[in-house]
JSON list of C-alpha atoms in Angstrom, two decimals:
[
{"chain": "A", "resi": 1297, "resn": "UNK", "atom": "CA", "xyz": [-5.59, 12.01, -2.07]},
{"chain": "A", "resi": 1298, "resn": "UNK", "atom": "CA", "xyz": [-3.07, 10.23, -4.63]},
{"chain": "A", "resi": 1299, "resn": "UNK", "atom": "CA", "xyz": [-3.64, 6.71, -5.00]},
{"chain": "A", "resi": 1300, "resn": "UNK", "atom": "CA", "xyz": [-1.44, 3.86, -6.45]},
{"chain": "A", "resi": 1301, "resn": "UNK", "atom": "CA", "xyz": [-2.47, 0.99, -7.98]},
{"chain": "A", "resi": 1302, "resn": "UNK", "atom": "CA", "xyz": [-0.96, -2.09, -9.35]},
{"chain": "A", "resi": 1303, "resn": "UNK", "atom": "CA", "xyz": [-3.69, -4.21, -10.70]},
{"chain": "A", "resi": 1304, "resn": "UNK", "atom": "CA", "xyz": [-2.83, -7.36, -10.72]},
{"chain": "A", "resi": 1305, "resn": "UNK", "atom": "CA", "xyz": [-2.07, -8.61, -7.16]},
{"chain": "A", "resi": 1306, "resn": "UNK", "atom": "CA", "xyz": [-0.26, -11.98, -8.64]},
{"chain": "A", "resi": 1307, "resn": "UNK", "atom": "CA", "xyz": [1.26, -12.49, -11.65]},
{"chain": "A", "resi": 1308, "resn": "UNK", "atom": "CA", "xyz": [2.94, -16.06, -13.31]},
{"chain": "A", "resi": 1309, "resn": "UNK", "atom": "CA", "xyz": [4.82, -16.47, -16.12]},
{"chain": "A", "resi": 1310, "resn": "UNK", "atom": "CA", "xyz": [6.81, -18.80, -17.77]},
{"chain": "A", "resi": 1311, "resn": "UNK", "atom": "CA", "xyz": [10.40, -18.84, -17.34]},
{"chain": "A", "resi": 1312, "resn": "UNK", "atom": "CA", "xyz": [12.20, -16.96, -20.61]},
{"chain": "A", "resi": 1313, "resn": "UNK", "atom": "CA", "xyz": [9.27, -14.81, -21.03]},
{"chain": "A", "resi": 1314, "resn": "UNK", "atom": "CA", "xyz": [8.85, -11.07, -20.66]},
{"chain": "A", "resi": 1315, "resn": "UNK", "atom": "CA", "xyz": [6.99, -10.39, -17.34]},
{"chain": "A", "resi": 1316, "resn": "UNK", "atom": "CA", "xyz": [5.57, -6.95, -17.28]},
{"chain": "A", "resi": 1317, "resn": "UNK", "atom": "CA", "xyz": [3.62, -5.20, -14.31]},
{"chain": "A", "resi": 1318, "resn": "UNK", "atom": "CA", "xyz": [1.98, -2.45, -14.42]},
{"chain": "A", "resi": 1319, "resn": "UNK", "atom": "CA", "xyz": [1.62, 0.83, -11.88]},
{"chain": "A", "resi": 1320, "resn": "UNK", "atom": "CA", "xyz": [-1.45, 3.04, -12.66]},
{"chain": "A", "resi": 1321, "resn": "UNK", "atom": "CA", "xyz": [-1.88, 6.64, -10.27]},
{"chain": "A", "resi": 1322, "resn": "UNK", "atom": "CA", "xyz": [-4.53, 9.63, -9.82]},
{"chain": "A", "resi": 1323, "resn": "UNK", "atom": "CA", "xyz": [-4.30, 12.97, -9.80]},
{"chain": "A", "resi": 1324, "resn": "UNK", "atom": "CA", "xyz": [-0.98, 14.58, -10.85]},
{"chain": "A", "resi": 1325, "resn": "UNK", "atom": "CA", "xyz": [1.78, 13.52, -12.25]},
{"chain": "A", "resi": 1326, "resn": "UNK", "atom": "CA", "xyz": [5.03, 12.79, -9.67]},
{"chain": "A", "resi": 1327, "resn": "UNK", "atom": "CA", "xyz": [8.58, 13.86, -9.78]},
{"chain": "A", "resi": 1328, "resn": "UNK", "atom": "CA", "xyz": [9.32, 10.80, -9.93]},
{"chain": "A", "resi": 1329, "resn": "UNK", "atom": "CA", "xyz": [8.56, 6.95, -10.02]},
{"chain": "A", "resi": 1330, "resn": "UNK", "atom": "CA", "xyz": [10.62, 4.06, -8.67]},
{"chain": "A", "resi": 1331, "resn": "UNK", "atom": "CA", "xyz": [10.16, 0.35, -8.50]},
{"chain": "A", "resi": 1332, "resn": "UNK", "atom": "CA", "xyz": [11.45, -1.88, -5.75]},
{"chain": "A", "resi": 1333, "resn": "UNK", "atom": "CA", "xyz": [11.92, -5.58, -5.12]},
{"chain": "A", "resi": 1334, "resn": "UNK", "atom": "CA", "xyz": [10.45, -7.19, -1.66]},
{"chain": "A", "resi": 1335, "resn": "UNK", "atom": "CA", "xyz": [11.14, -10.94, -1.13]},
{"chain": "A", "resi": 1336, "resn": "UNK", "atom": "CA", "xyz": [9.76, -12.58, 1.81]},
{"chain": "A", "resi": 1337, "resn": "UNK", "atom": "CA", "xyz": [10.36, -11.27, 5.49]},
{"chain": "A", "resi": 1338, "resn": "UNK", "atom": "CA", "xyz": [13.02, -8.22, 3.63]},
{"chain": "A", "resi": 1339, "resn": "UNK", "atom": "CA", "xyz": [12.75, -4.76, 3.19]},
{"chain": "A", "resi": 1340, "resn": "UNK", "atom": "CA", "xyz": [12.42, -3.84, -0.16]},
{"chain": "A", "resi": 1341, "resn": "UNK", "atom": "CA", "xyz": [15.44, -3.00, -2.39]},
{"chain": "A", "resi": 1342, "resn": "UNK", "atom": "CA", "xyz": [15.39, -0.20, -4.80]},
{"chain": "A", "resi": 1343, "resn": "UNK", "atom": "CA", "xyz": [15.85, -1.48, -8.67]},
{"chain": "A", "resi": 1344, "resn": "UNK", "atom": "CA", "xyz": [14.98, 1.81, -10.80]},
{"chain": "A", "resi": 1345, "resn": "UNK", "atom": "CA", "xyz": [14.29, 5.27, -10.69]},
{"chain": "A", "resi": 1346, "resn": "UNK", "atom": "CA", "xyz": [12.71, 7.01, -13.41]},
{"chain": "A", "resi": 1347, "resn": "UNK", "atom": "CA", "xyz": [11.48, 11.00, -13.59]},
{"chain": "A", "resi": 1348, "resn": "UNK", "atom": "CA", "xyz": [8.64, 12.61, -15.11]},
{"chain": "A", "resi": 1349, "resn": "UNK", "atom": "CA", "xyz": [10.53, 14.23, -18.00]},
{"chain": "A", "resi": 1350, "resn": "UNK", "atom": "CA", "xyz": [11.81, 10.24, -19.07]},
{"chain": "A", "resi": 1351, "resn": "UNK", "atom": "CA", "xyz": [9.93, 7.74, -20.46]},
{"chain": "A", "resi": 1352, "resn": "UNK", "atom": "CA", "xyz": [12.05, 5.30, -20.51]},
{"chain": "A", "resi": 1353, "resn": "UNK", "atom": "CA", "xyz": [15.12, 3.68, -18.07]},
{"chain": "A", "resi": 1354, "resn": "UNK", "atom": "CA", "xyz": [16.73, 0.40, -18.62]},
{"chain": "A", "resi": 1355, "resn": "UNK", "atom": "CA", "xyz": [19.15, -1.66, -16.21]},
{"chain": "A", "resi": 1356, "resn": "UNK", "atom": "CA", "xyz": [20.28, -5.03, -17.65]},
{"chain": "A", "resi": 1357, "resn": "UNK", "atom": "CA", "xyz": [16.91, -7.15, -18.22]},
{"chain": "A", "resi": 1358, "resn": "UNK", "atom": "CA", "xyz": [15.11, -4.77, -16.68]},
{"chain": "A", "resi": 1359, "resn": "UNK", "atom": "CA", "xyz": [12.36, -2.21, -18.53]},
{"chain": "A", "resi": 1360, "resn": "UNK", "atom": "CA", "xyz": [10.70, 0.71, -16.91]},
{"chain": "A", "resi": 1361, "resn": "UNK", "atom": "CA", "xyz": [8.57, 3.12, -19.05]},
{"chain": "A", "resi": 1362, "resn": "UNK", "atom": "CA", "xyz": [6.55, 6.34, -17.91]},
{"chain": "A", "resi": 1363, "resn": "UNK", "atom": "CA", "xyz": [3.43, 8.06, -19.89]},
{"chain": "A", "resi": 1364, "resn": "UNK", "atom": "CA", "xyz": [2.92, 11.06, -17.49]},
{"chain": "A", "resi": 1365, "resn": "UNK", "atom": "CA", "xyz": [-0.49, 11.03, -20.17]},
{"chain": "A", "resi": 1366, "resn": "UNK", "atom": "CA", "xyz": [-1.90, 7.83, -19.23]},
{"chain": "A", "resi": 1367, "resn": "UNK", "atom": "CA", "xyz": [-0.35, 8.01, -15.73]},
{"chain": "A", "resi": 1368, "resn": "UNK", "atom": "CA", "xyz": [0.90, 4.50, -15.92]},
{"chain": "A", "resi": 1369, "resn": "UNK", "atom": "CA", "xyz": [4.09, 3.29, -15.71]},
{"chain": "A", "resi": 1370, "resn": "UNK", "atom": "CA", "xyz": [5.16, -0.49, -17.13]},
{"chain": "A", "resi": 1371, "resn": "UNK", "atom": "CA", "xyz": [7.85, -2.60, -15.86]},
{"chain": "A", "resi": 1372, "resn": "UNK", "atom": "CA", "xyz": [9.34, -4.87, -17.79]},
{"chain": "A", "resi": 1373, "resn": "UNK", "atom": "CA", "xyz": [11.69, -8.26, -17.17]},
{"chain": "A", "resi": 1374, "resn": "UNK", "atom": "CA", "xyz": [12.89, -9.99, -19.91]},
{"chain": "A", "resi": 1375, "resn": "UNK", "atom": "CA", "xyz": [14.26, -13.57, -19.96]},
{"chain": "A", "resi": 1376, "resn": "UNK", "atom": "CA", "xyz": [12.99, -13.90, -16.78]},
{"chain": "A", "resi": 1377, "resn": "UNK", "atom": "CA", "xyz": [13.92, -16.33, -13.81]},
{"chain": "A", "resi": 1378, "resn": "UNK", "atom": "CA", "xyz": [12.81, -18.09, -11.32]},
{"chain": "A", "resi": 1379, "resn": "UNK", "atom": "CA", "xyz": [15.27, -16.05, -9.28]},
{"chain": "A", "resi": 1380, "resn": "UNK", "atom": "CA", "xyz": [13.07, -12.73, -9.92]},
{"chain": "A", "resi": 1381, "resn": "UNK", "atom": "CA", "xyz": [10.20, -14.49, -7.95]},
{"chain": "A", "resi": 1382, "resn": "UNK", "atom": "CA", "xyz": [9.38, -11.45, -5.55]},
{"chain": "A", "resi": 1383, "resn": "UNK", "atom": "CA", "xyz": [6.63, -8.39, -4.90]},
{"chain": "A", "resi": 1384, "resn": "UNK", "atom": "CA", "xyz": [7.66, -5.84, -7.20]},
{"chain": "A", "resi": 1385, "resn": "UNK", "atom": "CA", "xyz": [6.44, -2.31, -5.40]},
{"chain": "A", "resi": 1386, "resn": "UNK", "atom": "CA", "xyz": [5.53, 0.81, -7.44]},
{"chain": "A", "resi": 1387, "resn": "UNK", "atom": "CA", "xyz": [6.68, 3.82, -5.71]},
{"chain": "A", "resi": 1388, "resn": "UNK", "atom": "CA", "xyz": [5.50, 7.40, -6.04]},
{"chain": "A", "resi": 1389, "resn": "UNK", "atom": "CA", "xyz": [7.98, 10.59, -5.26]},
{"chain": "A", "resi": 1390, "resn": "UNK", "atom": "CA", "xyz": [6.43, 13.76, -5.66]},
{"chain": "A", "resi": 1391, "resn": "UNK", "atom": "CA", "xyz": [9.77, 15.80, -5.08]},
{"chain": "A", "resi": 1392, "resn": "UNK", "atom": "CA", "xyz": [13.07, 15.31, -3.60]},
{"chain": "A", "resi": 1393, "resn": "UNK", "atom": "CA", "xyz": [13.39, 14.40, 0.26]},
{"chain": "A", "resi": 1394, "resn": "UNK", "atom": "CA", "xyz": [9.67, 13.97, 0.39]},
{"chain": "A", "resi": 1395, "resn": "UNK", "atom": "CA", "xyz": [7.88, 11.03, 1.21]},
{"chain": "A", "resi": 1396, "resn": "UNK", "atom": "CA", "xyz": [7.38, 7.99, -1.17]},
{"chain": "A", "resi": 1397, "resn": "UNK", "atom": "CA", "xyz": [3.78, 6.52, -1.19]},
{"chain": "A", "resi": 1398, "resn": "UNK", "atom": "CA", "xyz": [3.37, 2.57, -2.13]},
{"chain": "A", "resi": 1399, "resn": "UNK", "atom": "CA", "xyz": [1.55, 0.76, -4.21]},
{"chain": "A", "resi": 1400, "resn": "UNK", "atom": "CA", "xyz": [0.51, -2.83, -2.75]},
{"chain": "A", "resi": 1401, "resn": "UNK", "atom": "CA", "xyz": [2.67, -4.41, -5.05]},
{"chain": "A", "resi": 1402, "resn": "UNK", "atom": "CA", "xyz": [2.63, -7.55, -7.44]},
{"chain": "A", "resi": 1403, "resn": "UNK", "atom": "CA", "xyz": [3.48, -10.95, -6.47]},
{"chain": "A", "resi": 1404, "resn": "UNK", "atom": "CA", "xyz": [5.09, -12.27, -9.12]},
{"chain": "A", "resi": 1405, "resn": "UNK", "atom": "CA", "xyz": [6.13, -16.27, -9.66]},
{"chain": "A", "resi": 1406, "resn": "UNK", "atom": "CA", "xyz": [8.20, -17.56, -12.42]},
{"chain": "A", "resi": 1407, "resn": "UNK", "atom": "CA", "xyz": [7.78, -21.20, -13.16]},
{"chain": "A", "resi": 1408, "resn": "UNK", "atom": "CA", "xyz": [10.48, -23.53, -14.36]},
{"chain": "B", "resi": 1487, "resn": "UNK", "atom": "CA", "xyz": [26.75, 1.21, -1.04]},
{"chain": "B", "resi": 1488, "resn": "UNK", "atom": "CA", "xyz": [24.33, 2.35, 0.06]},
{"chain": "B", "resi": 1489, "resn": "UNK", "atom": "CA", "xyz": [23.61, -0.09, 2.68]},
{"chain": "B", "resi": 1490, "resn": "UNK", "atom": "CA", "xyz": [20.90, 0.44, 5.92]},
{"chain": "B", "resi": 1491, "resn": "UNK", "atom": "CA", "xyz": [21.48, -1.85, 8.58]},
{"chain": "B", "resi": 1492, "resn": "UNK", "atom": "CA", "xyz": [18.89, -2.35, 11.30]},
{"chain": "B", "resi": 1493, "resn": "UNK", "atom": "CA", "xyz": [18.62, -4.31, 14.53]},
{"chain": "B", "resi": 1494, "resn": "UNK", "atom": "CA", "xyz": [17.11, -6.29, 16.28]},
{"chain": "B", "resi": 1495, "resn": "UNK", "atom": "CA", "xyz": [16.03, -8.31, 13.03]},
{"chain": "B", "resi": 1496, "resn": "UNK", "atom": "CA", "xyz": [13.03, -9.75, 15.47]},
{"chain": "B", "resi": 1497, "resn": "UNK", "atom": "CA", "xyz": [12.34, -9.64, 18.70]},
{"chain": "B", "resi": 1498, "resn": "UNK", "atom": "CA", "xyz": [9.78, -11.18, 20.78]},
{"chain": "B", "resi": 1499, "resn": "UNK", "atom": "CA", "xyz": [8.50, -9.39, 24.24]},
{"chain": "B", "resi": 1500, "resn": "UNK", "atom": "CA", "xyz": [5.55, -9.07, 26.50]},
{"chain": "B", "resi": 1501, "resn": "UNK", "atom": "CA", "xyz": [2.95, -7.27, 26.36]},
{"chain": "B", "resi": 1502, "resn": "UNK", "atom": "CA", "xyz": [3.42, -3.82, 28.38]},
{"chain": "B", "resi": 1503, "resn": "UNK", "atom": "CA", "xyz": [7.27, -3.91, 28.02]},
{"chain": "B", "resi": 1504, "resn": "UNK", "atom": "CA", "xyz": [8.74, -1.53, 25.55]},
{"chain": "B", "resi": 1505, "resn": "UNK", "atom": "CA", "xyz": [11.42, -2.06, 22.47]},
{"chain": "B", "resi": 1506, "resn": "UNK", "atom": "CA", "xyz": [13.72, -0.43, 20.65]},
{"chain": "B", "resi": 1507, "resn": "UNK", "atom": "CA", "xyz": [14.84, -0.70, 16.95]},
{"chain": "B", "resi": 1508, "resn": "UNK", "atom": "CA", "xyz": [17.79, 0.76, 15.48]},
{"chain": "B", "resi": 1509, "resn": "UNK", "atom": "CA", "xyz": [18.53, 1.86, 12.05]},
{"chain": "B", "resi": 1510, "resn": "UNK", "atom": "CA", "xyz": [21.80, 2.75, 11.21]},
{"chain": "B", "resi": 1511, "resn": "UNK", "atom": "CA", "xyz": [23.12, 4.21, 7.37]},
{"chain": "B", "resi": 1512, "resn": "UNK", "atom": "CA", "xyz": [26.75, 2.28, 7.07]},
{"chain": "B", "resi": 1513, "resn": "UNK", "atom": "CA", "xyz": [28.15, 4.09, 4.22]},
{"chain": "B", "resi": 1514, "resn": "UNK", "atom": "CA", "xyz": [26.54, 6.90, 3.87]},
{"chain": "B", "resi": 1515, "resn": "UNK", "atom": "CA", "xyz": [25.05, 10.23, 6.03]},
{"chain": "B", "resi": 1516, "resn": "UNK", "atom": "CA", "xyz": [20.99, 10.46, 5.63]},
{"chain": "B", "resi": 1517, "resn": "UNK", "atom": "CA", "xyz": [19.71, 13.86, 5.91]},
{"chain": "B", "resi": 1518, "resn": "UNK", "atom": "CA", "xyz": [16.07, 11.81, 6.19]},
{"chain": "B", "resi": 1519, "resn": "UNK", "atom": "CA", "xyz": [14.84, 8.58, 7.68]},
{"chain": "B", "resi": 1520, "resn": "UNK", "atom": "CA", "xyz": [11.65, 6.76, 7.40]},
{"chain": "B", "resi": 1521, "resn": "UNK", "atom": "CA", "xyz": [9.75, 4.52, 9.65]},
{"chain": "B", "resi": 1522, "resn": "UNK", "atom": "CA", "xyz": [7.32, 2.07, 8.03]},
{"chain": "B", "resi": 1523, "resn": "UNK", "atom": "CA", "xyz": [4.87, -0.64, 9.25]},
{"chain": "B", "resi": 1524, "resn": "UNK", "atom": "CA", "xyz": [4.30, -3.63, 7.30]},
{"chain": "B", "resi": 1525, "resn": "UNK", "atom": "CA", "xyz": [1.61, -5.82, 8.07]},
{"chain": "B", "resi": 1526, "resn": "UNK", "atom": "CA", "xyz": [1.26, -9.53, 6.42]},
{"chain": "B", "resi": 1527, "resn": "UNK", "atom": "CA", "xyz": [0.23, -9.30, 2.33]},
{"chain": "B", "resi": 1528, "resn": "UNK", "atom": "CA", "xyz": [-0.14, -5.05, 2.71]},
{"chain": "B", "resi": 1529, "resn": "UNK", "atom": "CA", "xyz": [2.38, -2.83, 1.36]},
{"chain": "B", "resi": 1530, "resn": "UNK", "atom": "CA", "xyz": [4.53, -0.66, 3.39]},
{"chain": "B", "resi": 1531, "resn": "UNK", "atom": "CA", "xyz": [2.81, 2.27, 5.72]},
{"chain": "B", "resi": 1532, "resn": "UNK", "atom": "CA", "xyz": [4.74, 5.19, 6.35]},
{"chain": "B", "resi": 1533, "resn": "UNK", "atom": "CA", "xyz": [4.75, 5.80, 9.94]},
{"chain": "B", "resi": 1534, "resn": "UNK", "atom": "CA", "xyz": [7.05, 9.05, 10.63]},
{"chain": "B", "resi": 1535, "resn": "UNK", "atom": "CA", "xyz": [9.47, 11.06, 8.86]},
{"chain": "B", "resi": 1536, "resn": "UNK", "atom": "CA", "xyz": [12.34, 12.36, 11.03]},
{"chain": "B", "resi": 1537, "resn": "UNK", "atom": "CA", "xyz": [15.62, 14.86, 10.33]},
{"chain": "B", "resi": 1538, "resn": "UNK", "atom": "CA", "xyz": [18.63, 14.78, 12.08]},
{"chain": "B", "resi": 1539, "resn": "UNK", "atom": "CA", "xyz": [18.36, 16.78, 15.00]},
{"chain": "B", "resi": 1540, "resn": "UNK", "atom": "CA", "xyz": [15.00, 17.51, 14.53]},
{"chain": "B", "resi": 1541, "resn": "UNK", "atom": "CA", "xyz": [11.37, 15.94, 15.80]},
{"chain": "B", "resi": 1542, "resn": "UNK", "atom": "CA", "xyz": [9.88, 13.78, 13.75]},
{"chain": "B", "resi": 1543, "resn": "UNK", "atom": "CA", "xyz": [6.84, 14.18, 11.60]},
{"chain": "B", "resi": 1544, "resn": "UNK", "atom": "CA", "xyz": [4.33, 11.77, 12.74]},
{"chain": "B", "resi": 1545, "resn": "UNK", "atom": "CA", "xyz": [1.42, 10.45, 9.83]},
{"chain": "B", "resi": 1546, "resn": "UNK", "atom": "CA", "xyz": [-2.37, 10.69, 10.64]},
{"chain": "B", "resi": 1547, "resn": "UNK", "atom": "CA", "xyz": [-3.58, 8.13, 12.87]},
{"chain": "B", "resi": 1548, "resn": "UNK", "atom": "CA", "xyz": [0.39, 7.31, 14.13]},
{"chain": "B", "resi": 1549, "resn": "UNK", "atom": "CA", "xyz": [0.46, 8.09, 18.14]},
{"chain": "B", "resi": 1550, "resn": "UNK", "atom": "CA", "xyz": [3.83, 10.03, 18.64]},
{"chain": "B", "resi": 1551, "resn": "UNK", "atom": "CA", "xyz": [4.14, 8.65, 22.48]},
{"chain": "B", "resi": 1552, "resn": "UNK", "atom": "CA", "xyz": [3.65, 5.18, 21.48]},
{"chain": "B", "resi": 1553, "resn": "UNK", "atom": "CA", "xyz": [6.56, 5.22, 18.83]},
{"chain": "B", "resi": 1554, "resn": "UNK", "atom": "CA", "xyz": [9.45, 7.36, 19.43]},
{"chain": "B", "resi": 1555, "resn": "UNK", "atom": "CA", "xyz": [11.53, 8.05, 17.41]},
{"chain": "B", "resi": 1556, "resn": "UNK", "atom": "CA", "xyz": [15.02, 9.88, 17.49]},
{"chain": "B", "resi": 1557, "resn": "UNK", "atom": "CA", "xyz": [17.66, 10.83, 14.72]},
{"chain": "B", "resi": 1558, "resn": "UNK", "atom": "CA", "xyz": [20.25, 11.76, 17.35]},
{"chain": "B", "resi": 1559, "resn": "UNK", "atom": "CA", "xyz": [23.05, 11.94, 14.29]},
{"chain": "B", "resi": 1560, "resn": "UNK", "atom": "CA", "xyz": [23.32, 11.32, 10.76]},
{"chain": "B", "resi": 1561, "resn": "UNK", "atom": "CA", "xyz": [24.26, 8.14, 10.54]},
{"chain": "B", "resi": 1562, "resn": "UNK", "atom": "CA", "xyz": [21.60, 6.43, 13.55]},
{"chain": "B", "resi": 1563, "resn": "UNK", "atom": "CA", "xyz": [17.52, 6.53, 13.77]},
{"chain": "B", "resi": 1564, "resn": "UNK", "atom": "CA", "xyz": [15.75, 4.72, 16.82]},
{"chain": "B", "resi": 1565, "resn": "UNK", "atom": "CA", "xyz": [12.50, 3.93, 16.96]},
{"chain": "B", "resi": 1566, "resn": "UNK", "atom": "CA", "xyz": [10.82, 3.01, 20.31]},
{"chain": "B", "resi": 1567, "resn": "UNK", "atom": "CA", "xyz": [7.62, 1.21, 20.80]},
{"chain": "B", "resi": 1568, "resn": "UNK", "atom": "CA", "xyz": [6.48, 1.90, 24.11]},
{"chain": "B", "resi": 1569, "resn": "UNK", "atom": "CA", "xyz": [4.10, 0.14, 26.27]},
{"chain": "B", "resi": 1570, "resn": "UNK", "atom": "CA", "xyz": [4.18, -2.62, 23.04]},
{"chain": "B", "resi": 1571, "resn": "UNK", "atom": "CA", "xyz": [0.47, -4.65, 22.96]},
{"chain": "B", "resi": 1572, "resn": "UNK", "atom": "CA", "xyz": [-0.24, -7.98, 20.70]},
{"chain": "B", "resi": 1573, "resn": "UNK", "atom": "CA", "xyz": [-1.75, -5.54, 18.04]},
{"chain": "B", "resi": 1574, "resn": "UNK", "atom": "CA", "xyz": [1.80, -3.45, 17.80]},
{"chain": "B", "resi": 1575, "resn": "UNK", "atom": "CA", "xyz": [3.03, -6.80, 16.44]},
{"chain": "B", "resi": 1576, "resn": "UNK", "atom": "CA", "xyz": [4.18, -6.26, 12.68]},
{"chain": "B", "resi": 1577, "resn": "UNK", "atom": "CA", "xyz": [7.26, -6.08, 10.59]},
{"chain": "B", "resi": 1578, "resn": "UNK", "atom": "CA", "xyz": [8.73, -2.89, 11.21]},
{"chain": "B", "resi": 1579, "resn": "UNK", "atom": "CA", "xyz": [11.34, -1.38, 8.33]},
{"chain": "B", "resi": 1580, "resn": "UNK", "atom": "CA", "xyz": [13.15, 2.07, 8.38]},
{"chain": "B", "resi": 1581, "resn": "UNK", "atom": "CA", "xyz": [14.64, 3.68, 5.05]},
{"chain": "B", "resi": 1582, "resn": "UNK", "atom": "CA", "xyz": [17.37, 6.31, 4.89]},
{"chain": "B", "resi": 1583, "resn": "UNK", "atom": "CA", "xyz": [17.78, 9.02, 2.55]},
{"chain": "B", "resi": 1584, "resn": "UNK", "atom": "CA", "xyz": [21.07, 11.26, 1.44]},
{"chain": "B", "resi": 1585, "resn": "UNK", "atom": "CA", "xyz": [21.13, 14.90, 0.73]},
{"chain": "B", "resi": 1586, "resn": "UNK", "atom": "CA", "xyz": [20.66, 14.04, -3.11]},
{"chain": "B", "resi": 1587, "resn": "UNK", "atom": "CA", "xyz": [17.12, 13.20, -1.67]},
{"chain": "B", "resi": 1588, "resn": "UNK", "atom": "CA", "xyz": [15.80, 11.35, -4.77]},
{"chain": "B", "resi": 1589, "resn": "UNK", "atom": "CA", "xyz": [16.05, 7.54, -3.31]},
{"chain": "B", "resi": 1590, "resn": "UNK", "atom": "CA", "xyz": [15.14, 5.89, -0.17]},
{"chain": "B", "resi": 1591, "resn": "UNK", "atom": "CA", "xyz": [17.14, 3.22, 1.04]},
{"chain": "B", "resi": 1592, "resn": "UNK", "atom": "CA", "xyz": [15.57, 0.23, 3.01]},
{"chain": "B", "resi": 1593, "resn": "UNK", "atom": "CA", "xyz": [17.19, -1.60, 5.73]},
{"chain": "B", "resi": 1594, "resn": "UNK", "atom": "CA", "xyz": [16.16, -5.34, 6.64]},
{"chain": "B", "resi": 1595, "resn": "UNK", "atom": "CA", "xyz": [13.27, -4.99, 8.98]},
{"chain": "B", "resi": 1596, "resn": "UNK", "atom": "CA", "xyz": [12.93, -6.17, 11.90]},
{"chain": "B", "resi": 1597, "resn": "UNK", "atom": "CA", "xyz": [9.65, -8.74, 12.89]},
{"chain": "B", "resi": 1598, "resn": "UNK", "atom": "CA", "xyz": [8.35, -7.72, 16.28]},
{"chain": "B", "resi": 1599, "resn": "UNK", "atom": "CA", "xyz": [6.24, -10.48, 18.07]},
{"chain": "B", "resi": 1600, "resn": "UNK", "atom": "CA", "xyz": [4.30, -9.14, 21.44]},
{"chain": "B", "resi": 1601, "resn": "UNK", "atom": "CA", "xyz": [2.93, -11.98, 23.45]}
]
C-alpha cells in the first residue's frame, strides 16, 4: 500500500529563516501532491497544489518542489513567522475526484 | 471561496444517544464529500467517500451502520454517529470537492465528546 512520510514530526526555526519540510512516498508516483496547513482544533486549509509533470509551484513565501525520481517533495517558507506556527500536512492525489491519503504531518514552531 | 461550513463545531452527549454533523459547501456545488476522523497528534483518517445521490463508500475497518452518512444534494453531507460510545469520541472533519475534482476543501470540524 502507498505510504507517506514526513520525517521530522517537529520542526523549529528561527524567525527570518527558511523553514523547509519534507514529504517522502512509496511506490508510484501520484497525480498529484498538495500541502495543507492544520492549526490547533481546525481542519486543515489547502496552501498548494502541485502535479507530477511540475517541479516546482510558488505562492508568495511559499516553495513547493516535486522530484517524481526521488519521490520527495520539499516545502519551503521563507522569511518565516511566528504566524506560520502550524502542522503542515503532505497530501497524496493519485487522480482527480479520488481520495487524498495523509501524511502525519510536521509540527512546526517559529521562535521570536 | 471555496468555503465548507460544518456544524455542530462540538458537541457533547451520552453514551448510547446518537449525533448528527452537517457539512454544508457555501459557495460552491461538490460532486464529492469526505468524512475524516482525527484523533489527538494523528493525521486525518478517511472514513467514507460519498456522491450526491449516491451511497457512500465506506473504508476498511469503518462500520457503515454506526456512521451514516447522506449527500441528499450538492451543496449538504450528514454524517450520523449512531448509538455514539466514549471511544467514538474524536474530532470529526468533512471535505468537499467540485467537479474540477483536483482539491479537497476542509470545513472546521467538529469535536465530539461522549460521556
Amino acid at each position: 500500500s502507498q505510504k507517506i512520510e514526513q520525517n521530522s514530526e517537529a520542526l523549529n526555526i528561527q524567525e527570518g529563516k527558511t523553514a523547509t519540510l519534507t514529504c517522502n512516498y512509496t511506490n508510484y508516483s501520484p497525480a498529484y501532491l498538495q500541502w495543507y496547513r492544520q492549526d490547533p482544533g481546525r481542519g486543515p486549509v489547502f496552501l498548494l497544489l502541485i502535479r507530477e509533470n511540475e517541479k516546482e509551484k510558488r505562492k508568495e513565501r511559499l516553495k513547493v518542489t516535486f522530484d517524481t525520481t526521488l519521490k520527495q517533495s520539499l516545502f519551503h517558507i521563507t522569511a518565516s513567522q511566528p504566524a506560520d506556527s502550524a502542522t503542515y500536512l503532505c497530501a497524496l492525489l493519485y487522480s482527480s475526484a479520488s481520495k487524498i491519503i495523509f501524511g502525519s504531518g510536521t509540527r512546526l514552531s517559529i521562535r521570536p | 471561496g471555496a468555503v465548507v461550513s460544518q456544524h455542530p463545531s462540538w458537541v457533547i452527549c451520552k453514551s448510547g444517544t446518537s449525533v448528527k454533523i452537517e457539512c454544508r459547501s457555501l459557495d460552491f456545488q461538490a460532486t464529492t464529500m469526505f468524512w475524516y476522523r482525527q484523533f489527538p497528534k494523528q493525521s486525518l483518517m478517511l472514513m467514507a467517500t460519498s456522491n450526491e445521490g449516491s451511497k457512500a463508500t465506506y473504508e476498511q475497518g469503518v462500520e457503515k451502520d454506526k456512521f451514516l452518512i447522506n449527500h441528499a444534494s450538492l451543496t449538504l453531507s450528514t454524517l450520523t454517529v449512531t448509538s455514539a460510545h466514549p471511544e467514538d469520541s474524536s474530532f470529526y472533519i468533512c471535505s468537499a470537492q467540485g467537479d474540477q475534482g483536483e482539491t479537497q476543501y476542509f470545513g472546521p470540524g467538529t469535536r465530539l465528546l461522549v460521556l
